[in-house]
Structures are given as C-alpha cells and as structure tokens.
Short mmCIF file of C-alpha atoms in Angstrom, two decimals:
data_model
loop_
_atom_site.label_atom_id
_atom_site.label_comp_id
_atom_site.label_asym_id
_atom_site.label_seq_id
_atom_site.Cartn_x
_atom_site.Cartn_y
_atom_site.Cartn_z
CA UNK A 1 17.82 6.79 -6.87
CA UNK A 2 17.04 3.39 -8.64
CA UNK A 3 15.72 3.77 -11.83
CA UNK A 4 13.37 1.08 -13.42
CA UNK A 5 12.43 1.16 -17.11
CA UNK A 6 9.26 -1.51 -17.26
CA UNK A 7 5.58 -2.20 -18.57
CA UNK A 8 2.56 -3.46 -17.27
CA UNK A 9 -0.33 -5.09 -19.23
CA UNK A 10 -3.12 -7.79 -18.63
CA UNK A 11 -1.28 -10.06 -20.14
CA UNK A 12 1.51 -11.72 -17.59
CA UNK A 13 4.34 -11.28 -20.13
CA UNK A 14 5.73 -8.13 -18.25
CA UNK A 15 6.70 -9.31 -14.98
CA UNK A 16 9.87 -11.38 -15.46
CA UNK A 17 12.29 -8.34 -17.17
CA UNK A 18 10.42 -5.62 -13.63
CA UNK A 19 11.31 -8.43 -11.35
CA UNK A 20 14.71 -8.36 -13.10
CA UNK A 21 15.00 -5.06 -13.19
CA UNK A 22 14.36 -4.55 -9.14
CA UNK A 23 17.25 -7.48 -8.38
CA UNK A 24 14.37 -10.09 -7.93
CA UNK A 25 12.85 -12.87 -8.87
CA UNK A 26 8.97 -14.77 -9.46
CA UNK A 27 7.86 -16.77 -7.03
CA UNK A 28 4.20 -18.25 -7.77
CA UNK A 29 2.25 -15.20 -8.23
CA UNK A 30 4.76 -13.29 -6.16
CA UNK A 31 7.35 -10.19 -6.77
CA UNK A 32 10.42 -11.22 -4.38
CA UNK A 33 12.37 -8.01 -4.57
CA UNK A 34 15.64 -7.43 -1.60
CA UNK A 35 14.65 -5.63 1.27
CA UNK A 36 17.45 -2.72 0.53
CA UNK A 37 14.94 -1.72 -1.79
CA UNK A 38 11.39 -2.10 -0.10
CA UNK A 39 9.90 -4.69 2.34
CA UNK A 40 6.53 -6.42 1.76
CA UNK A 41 4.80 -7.90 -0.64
CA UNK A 42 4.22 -7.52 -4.62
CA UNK A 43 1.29 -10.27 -5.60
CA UNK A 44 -0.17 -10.63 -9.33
CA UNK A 45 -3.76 -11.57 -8.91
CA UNK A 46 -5.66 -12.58 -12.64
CA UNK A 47 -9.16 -11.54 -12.64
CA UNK A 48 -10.07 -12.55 -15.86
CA UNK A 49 -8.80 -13.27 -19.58
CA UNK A 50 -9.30 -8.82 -19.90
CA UNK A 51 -8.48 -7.58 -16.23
CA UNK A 52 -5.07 -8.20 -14.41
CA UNK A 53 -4.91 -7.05 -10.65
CA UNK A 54 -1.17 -5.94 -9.08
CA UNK A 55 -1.17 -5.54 -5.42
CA UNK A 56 1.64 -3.52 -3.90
CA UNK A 57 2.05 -3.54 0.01
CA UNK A 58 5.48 -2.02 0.76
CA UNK A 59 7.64 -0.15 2.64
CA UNK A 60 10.57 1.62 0.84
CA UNK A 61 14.30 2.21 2.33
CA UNK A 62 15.16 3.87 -0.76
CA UNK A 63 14.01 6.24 -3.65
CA UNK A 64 12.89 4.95 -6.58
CA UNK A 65 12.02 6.03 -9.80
CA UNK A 66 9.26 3.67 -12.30
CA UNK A 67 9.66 4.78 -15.89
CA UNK A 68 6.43 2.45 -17.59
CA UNK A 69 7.23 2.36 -20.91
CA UNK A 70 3.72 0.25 -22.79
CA UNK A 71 4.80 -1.90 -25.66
CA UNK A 72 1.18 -3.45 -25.84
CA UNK A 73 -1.17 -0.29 -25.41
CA UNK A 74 -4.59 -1.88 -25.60
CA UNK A 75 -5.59 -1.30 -22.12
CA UNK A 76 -6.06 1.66 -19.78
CA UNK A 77 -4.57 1.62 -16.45
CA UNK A 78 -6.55 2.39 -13.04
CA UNK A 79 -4.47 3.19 -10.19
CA UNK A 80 -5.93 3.04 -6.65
CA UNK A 81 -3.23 4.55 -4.04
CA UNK A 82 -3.60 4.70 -0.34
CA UNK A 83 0.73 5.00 -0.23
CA UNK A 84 1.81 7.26 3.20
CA UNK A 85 4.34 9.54 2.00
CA UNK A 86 5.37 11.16 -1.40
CA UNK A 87 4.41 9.85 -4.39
CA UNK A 88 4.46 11.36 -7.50
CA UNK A 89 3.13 11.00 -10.95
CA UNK A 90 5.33 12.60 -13.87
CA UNK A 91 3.98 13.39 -16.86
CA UNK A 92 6.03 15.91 -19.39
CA UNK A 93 8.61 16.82 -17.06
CA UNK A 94 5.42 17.80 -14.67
CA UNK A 95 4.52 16.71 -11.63
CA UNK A 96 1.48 15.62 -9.81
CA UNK A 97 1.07 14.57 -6.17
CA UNK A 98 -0.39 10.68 -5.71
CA UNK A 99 -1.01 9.15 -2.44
CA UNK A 100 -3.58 8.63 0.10
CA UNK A 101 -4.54 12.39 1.29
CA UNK A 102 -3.85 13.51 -2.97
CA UNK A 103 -5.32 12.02 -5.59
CA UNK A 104 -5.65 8.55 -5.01
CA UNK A 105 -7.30 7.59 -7.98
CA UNK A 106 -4.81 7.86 -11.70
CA UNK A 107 -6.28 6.46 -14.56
CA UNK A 108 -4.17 6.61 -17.77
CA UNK A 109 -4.32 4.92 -21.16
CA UNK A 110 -1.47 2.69 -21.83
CA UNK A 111 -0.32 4.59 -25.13
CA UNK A 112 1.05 7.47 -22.87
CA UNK A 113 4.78 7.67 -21.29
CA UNK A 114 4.31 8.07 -17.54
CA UNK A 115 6.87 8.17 -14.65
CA UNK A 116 5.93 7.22 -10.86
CA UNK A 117 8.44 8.52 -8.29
CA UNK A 118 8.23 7.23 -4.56
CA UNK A 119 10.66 8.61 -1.76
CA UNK A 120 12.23 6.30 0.97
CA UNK A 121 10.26 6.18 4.14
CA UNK A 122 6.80 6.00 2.10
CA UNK A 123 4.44 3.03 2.88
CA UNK A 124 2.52 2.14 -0.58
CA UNK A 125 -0.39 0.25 -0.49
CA UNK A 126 -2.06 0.45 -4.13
CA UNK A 127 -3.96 -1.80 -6.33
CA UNK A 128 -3.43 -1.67 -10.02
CA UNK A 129 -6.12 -2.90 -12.70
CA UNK A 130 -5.24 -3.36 -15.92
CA UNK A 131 -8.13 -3.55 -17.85
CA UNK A 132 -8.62 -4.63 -21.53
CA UNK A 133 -10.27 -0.97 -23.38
CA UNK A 134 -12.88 -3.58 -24.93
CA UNK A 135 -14.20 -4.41 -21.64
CA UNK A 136 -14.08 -0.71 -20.87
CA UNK A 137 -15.94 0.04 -24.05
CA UNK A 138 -18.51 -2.83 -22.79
CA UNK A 139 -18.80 -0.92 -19.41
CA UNK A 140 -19.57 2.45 -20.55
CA UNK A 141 -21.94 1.47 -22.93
CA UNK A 142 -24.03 0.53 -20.41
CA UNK A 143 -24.24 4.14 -19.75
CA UNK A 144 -27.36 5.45 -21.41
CA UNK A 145 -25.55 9.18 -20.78
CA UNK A 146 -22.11 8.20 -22.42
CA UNK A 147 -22.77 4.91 -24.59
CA UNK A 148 -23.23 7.59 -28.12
CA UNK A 149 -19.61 8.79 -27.34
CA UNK A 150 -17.92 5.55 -27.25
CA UNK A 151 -15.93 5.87 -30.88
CA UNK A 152 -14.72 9.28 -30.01
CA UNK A 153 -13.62 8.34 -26.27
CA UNK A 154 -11.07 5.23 -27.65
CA UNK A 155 -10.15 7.77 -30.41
CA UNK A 156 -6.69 8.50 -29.59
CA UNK A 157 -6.73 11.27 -32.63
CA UNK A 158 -9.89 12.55 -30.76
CA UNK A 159 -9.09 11.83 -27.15
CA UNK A 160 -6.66 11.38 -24.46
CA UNK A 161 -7.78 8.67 -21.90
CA UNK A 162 -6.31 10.45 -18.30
CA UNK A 163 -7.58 11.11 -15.06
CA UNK A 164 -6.73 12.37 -12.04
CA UNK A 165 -9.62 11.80 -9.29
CA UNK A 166 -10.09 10.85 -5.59
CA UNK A 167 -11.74 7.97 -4.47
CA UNK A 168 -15.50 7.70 -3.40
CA UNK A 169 -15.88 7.01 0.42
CA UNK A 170 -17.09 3.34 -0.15
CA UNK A 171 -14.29 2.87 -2.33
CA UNK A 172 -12.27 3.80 0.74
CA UNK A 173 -13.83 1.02 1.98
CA UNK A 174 -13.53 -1.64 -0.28
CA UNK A 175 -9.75 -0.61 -0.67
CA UNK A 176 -9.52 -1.09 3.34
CA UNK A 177 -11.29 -4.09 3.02
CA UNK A 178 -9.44 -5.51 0.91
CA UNK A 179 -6.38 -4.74 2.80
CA UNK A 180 -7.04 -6.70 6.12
CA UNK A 181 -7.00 -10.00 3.77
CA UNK A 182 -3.35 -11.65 3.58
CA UNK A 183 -2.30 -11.29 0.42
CA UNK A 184 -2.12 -14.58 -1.39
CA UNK A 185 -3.71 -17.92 -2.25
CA UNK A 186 -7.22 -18.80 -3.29
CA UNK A 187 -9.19 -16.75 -0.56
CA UNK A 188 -7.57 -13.70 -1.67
CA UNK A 189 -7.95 -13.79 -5.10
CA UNK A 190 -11.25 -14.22 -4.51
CA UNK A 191 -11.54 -11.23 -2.76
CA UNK A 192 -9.48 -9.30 -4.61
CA UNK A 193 -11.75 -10.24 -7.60
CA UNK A 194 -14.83 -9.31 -5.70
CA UNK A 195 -12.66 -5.97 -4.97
CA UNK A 196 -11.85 -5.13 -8.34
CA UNK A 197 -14.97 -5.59 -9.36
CA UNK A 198 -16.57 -3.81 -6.96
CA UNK A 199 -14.16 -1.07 -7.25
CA UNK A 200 -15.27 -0.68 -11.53
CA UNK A 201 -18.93 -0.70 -10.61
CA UNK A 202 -18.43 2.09 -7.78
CA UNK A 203 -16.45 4.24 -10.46
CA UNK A 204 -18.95 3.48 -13.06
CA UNK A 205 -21.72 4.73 -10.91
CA UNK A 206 -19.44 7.86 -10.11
CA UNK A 207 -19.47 8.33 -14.04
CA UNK A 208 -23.37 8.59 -14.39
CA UNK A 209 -22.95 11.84 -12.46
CA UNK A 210 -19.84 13.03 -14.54
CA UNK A 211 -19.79 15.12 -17.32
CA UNK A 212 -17.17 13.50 -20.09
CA UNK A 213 -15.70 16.47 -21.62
CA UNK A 214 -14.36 14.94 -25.35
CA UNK A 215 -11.21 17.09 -26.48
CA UNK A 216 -7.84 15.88 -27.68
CA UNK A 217 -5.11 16.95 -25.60
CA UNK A 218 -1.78 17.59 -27.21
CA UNK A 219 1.35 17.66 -24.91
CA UNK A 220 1.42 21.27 -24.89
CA UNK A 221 -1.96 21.70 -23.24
CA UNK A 222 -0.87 18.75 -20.88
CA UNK A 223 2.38 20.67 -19.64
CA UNK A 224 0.35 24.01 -19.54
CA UNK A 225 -2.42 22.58 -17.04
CA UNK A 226 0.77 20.71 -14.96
CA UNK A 227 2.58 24.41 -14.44
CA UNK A 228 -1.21 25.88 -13.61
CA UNK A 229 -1.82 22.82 -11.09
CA UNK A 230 1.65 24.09 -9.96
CA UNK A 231 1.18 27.82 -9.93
CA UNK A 232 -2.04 27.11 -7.33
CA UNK A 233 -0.31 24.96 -5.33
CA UNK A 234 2.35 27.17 -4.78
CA UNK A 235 -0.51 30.13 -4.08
CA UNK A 236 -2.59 28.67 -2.15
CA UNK A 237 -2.18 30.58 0.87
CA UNK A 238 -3.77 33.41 -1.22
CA UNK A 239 -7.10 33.97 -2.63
CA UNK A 240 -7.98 32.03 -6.03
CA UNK A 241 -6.66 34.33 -9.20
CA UNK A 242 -9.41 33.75 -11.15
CA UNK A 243 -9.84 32.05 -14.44
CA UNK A 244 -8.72 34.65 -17.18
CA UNK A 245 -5.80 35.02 -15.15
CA UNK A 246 -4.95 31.47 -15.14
CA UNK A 247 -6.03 31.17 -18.55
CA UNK A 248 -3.73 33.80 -19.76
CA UNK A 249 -1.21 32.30 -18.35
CA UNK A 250 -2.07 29.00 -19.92
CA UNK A 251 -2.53 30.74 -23.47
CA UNK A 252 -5.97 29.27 -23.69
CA UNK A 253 -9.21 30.55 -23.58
CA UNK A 254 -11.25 30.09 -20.40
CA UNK A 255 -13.45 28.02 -21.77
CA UNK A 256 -10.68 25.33 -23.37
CA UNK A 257 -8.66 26.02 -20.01
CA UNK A 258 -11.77 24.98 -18.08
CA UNK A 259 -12.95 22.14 -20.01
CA UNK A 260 -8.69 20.61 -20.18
CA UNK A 261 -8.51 21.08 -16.59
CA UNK A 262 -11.59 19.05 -15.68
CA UNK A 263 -10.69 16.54 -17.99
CA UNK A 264 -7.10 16.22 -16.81
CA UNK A 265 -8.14 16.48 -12.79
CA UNK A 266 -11.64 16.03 -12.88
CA UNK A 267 -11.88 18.79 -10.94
CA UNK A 268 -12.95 22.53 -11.36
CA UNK A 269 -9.72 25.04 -11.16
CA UNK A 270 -11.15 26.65 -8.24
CA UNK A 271 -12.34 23.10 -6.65
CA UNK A 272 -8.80 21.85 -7.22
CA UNK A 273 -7.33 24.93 -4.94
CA UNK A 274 -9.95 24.89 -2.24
CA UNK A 275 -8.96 21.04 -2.28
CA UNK A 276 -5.25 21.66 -2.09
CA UNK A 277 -5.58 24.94 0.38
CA UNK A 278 -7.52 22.11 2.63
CA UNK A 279 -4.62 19.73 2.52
CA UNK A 280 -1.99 22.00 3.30
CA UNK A 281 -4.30 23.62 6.30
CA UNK A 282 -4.28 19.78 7.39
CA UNK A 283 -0.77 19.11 7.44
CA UNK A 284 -0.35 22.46 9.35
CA UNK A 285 -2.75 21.18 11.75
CA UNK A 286 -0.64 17.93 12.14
CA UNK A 287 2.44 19.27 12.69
CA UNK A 288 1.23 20.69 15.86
CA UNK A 289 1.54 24.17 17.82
CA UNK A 290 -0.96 26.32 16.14
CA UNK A 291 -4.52 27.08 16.73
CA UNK A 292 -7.67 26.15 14.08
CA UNK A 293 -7.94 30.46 13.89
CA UNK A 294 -4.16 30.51 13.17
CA UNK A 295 -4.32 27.95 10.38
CA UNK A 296 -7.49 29.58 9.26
CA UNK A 297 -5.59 32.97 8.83
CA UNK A 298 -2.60 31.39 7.65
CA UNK A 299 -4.16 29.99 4.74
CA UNK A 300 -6.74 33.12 4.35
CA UNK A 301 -10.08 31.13 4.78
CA UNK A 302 -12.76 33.85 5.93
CA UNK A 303 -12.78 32.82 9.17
CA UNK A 304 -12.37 29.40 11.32
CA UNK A 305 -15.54 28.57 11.09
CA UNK A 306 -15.44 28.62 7.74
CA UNK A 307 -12.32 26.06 7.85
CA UNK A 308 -14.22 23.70 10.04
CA UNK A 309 -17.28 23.48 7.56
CA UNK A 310 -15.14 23.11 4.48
CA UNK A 311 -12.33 20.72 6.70
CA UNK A 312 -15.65 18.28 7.63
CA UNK A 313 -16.93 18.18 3.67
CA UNK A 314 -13.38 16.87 2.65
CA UNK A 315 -12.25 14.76 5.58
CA UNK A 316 -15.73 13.97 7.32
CA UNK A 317 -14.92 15.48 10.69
CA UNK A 318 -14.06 19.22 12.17
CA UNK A 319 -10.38 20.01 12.73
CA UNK A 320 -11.33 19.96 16.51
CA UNK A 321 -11.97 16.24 16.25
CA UNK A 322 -8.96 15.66 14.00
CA UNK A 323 -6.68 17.15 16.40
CA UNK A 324 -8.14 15.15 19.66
CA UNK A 325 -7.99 11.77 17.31
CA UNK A 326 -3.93 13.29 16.44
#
C-alpha cells in the first residue's frame, strides 16, 4: 500500500510536496500522477481568495493510504464523494465507510489528524472545498437559528468541527452536473464555481432544519462512538439494542451518547442502523439469487413490504424496480 503523508489548504502552497509525494508532477492547474497508481484526472480549481476547489476523477490500480497532516488549520474541509468502491475515513484507529452509497458528505476542521484509505479497483469522483472558517462564520450567521452560537462553534476548547452526513438529492444533482463538464479550462471553472457555490447554499439550507448540538468532543468519546458505529454495523442483521445498551457500552449516559452521536454522524443511533441495515439489504439484492422476502428475513425487517417502503425512502424506488434496472 502507498502511503502519502500531505496537507490541503486554500492556499495553493500544498500541492507541489502531494504531487511529489504520488511520483508526479504540476502541470497548469493539473495533478499528473503515473497511471500504476490511478488513471484520470486531479484539477485545482480557485474559487476565491477563501475557497479552494480539488476535483478528483480517478480510477485506482493500487491501494493507497492519504495521511493529511494540516500545518495551516484555519479552514474546515467539506468532502463531497460519489467514489465506487471502498473508501474509508480513519479517525483514532476507527473506521468509517465513505463513498457514494455511505456517507458521501465528510466535513472536518483542519486542526484534526485524519486518514483516507481507498482500495484498488475503486472509481473516485469527489470534490473537495476548502473553505476559509471566516467565510464559514459569515455563512452561518446568516442563520437567524445558529448566528448566537457562532463563538462557541469555532471554539476548538468548546467544539469539535466534524460531520459525517449524506448528500441532499439536488446535491446529487449538482455533483452529477458538474461531472458531465471536462474538467479543465475557463468553462469549467466556471462551473465548478457555480457548483461549489451552489453546493454551500444547498447545505446551508439543510442546516436551517438541523439542530447544532454544541459539546466538545475529546478523543475518547470520538473512539467510543467509532466502536458503537462498529458494533451496529456488525449487528445489523438483528433488531436495534437499544440506547442504554449502547450507552453502557459507550460509558456515557444516553443522553451525552445521543447528543455525540448526532453530532459525529448527524444521524440518530437508531437512524444510523436502519440506514446501514438498508445498505447491506441492497448489496444482497445486487449480488443476485435471492428473493425481496428472503432479504427481508435475512436482515429481520417485519416483513417485505416493510423493506420496500423503507428501500423507496432511502433510494427513491422499490427493490422490485432496482432489481429490473440491475
């Protein structure tokens, strides 16, 4: 596995020791990287003096392991990834699935340590922002609901910036959009502006519904919620344990398990292994030679219809349909 040691940032400063790093070189505002490693393209796209955009469209022919180490940590990171295959967020010797059918949507703050592991075979295709936390703070505070809890948000005593979230349907969009544009010169960028800008106002809009849920989060609690994210994966061909179980197990309370969990995932425990369950039922469907009332059973939904009406909520169409379109 290749290991790469590297930082991002808005600033263009970065790109010369990753390029190195990868056995490449800079040409214009493209990554040229050998095609032992990954074909396709790697294109830095300025958006403005406080956002950077980094489009990756590759395939990989071997495993590789990004270890983004922030010198300059006054920016938060938003990472939209529509990658086939396995990718993988580390954080704390814990794992978390990111790709297209996973989370799709990682947003980090550029103080924190965080690995991203992709396995040969996978197709990426994920646009980066890196985005100045001024112009973040400028964003929000045009949030009548959130704008009062601006100091203790980009507290990092107070706070840890991180999310884990999936991407709105006309973000889908944009992101596909965006993706039947060759990549490079000026008609691009232009899009990709319009993209990335597009992209902040859908999320933004997504965040007038949200509840932010202010807490600091020390390692510990981090690496507790990983193993529980784990522990449900692992179960989710049974029925959900419950919080005080899970909470035990966490040694937290159910309400600071709760409230970590959401912040962490933005999503409920039980959401997050109804989400999860769903996946897996999907990928059973896909691999063929089992009925919707076998999958159903296998992954102890009440009954099939009950797996159709949840299956259309998270992937807008019955598994009947999804297995005539496979």
């Amino acid at each position: 596995m290749r290991e790469v040691v590297h930082e991002y940032g808005v600033k263009l400063d970065w790109m010369d020791n990753f390029v190195q790093q990868m056995d490449g070189h800079m040409n214009g505002q493209f990554m040229m990287i050998p095609d032992d490693i990954h074909t396709g393209t790697r294109y830095i796209c300025p958006i403005s003096e406080n956002i950077t955009a980094f489009v990756v469209d590759v395939e990989y022919h071997q495993d590789v392991l990004y270890k983004i180490r922030n010198t300059d940590t006054d920016f938060v990171c938003m990472h939209f990834n529509l990658t086939e295959g396995q990718g993988t967020v580390k954080l704390h010797d814990h794992s978390i699935p990111s790709s297209r059918w996973t989370y799709n949507i990682v947003i980090m703050d550029a103080i924190l340590e965080q690995d991203y592991q992709v396995k040969a075979g996978s197709k990426s295709y994920l646009l980066h922002i890196f985005i100045k936390k001024d112009t973040v703070r400028n964003f929000i505070s045009a949030l009548p609901k959130h704008g009062a809890l601006l100091d203790t948000i980009f507290n990092p005593s107070k706070h840890t910036f991180i999310k884990f979230d999936n991407m709105t349907p006309q973000s889908w969009w944009l992101m596909n959009e965006l993706r039947k544009i060759p990549i490079g010169g000026p008609l691009f960028d232009l899009f990709c502006a319009g993209t990335v800008y597009s992209l902040l106002a859908e999320y933004i809009e997504k965040m007038k519904q949200a509840e932010i849920i202010i807490q600091k989060v020390v390692d510990e609690d981090i690496s507790s919620i990983f193993k529980s994210q784990a522990y449900l994966i692992a179960h989710m061909k049974h029925t959900f344990p419950g919080i005080p179980f899970l909470a035990e197990q966490a040694c937290m309370s159910p309400t600071k398990y709760k409230n970590i969990f959401k912040l962490l995932t933005t999503h409920t425990p039980n959401s997050y292994f109804s989400t999860n369950k769903l996946i897996g039922a999907k990928e059973m469907l896909e691999k063929g030679g089992h009925t919707i009332s076998e999958v159903a059973h296998e992954f102890n939904f009440p009954s099939p219809a009950r797996l159709s009406e949840l299956f259309k909520t998270q992937f807008g169409t019955i598994p009947k349909n999804y297995l005539t379109r496979l």
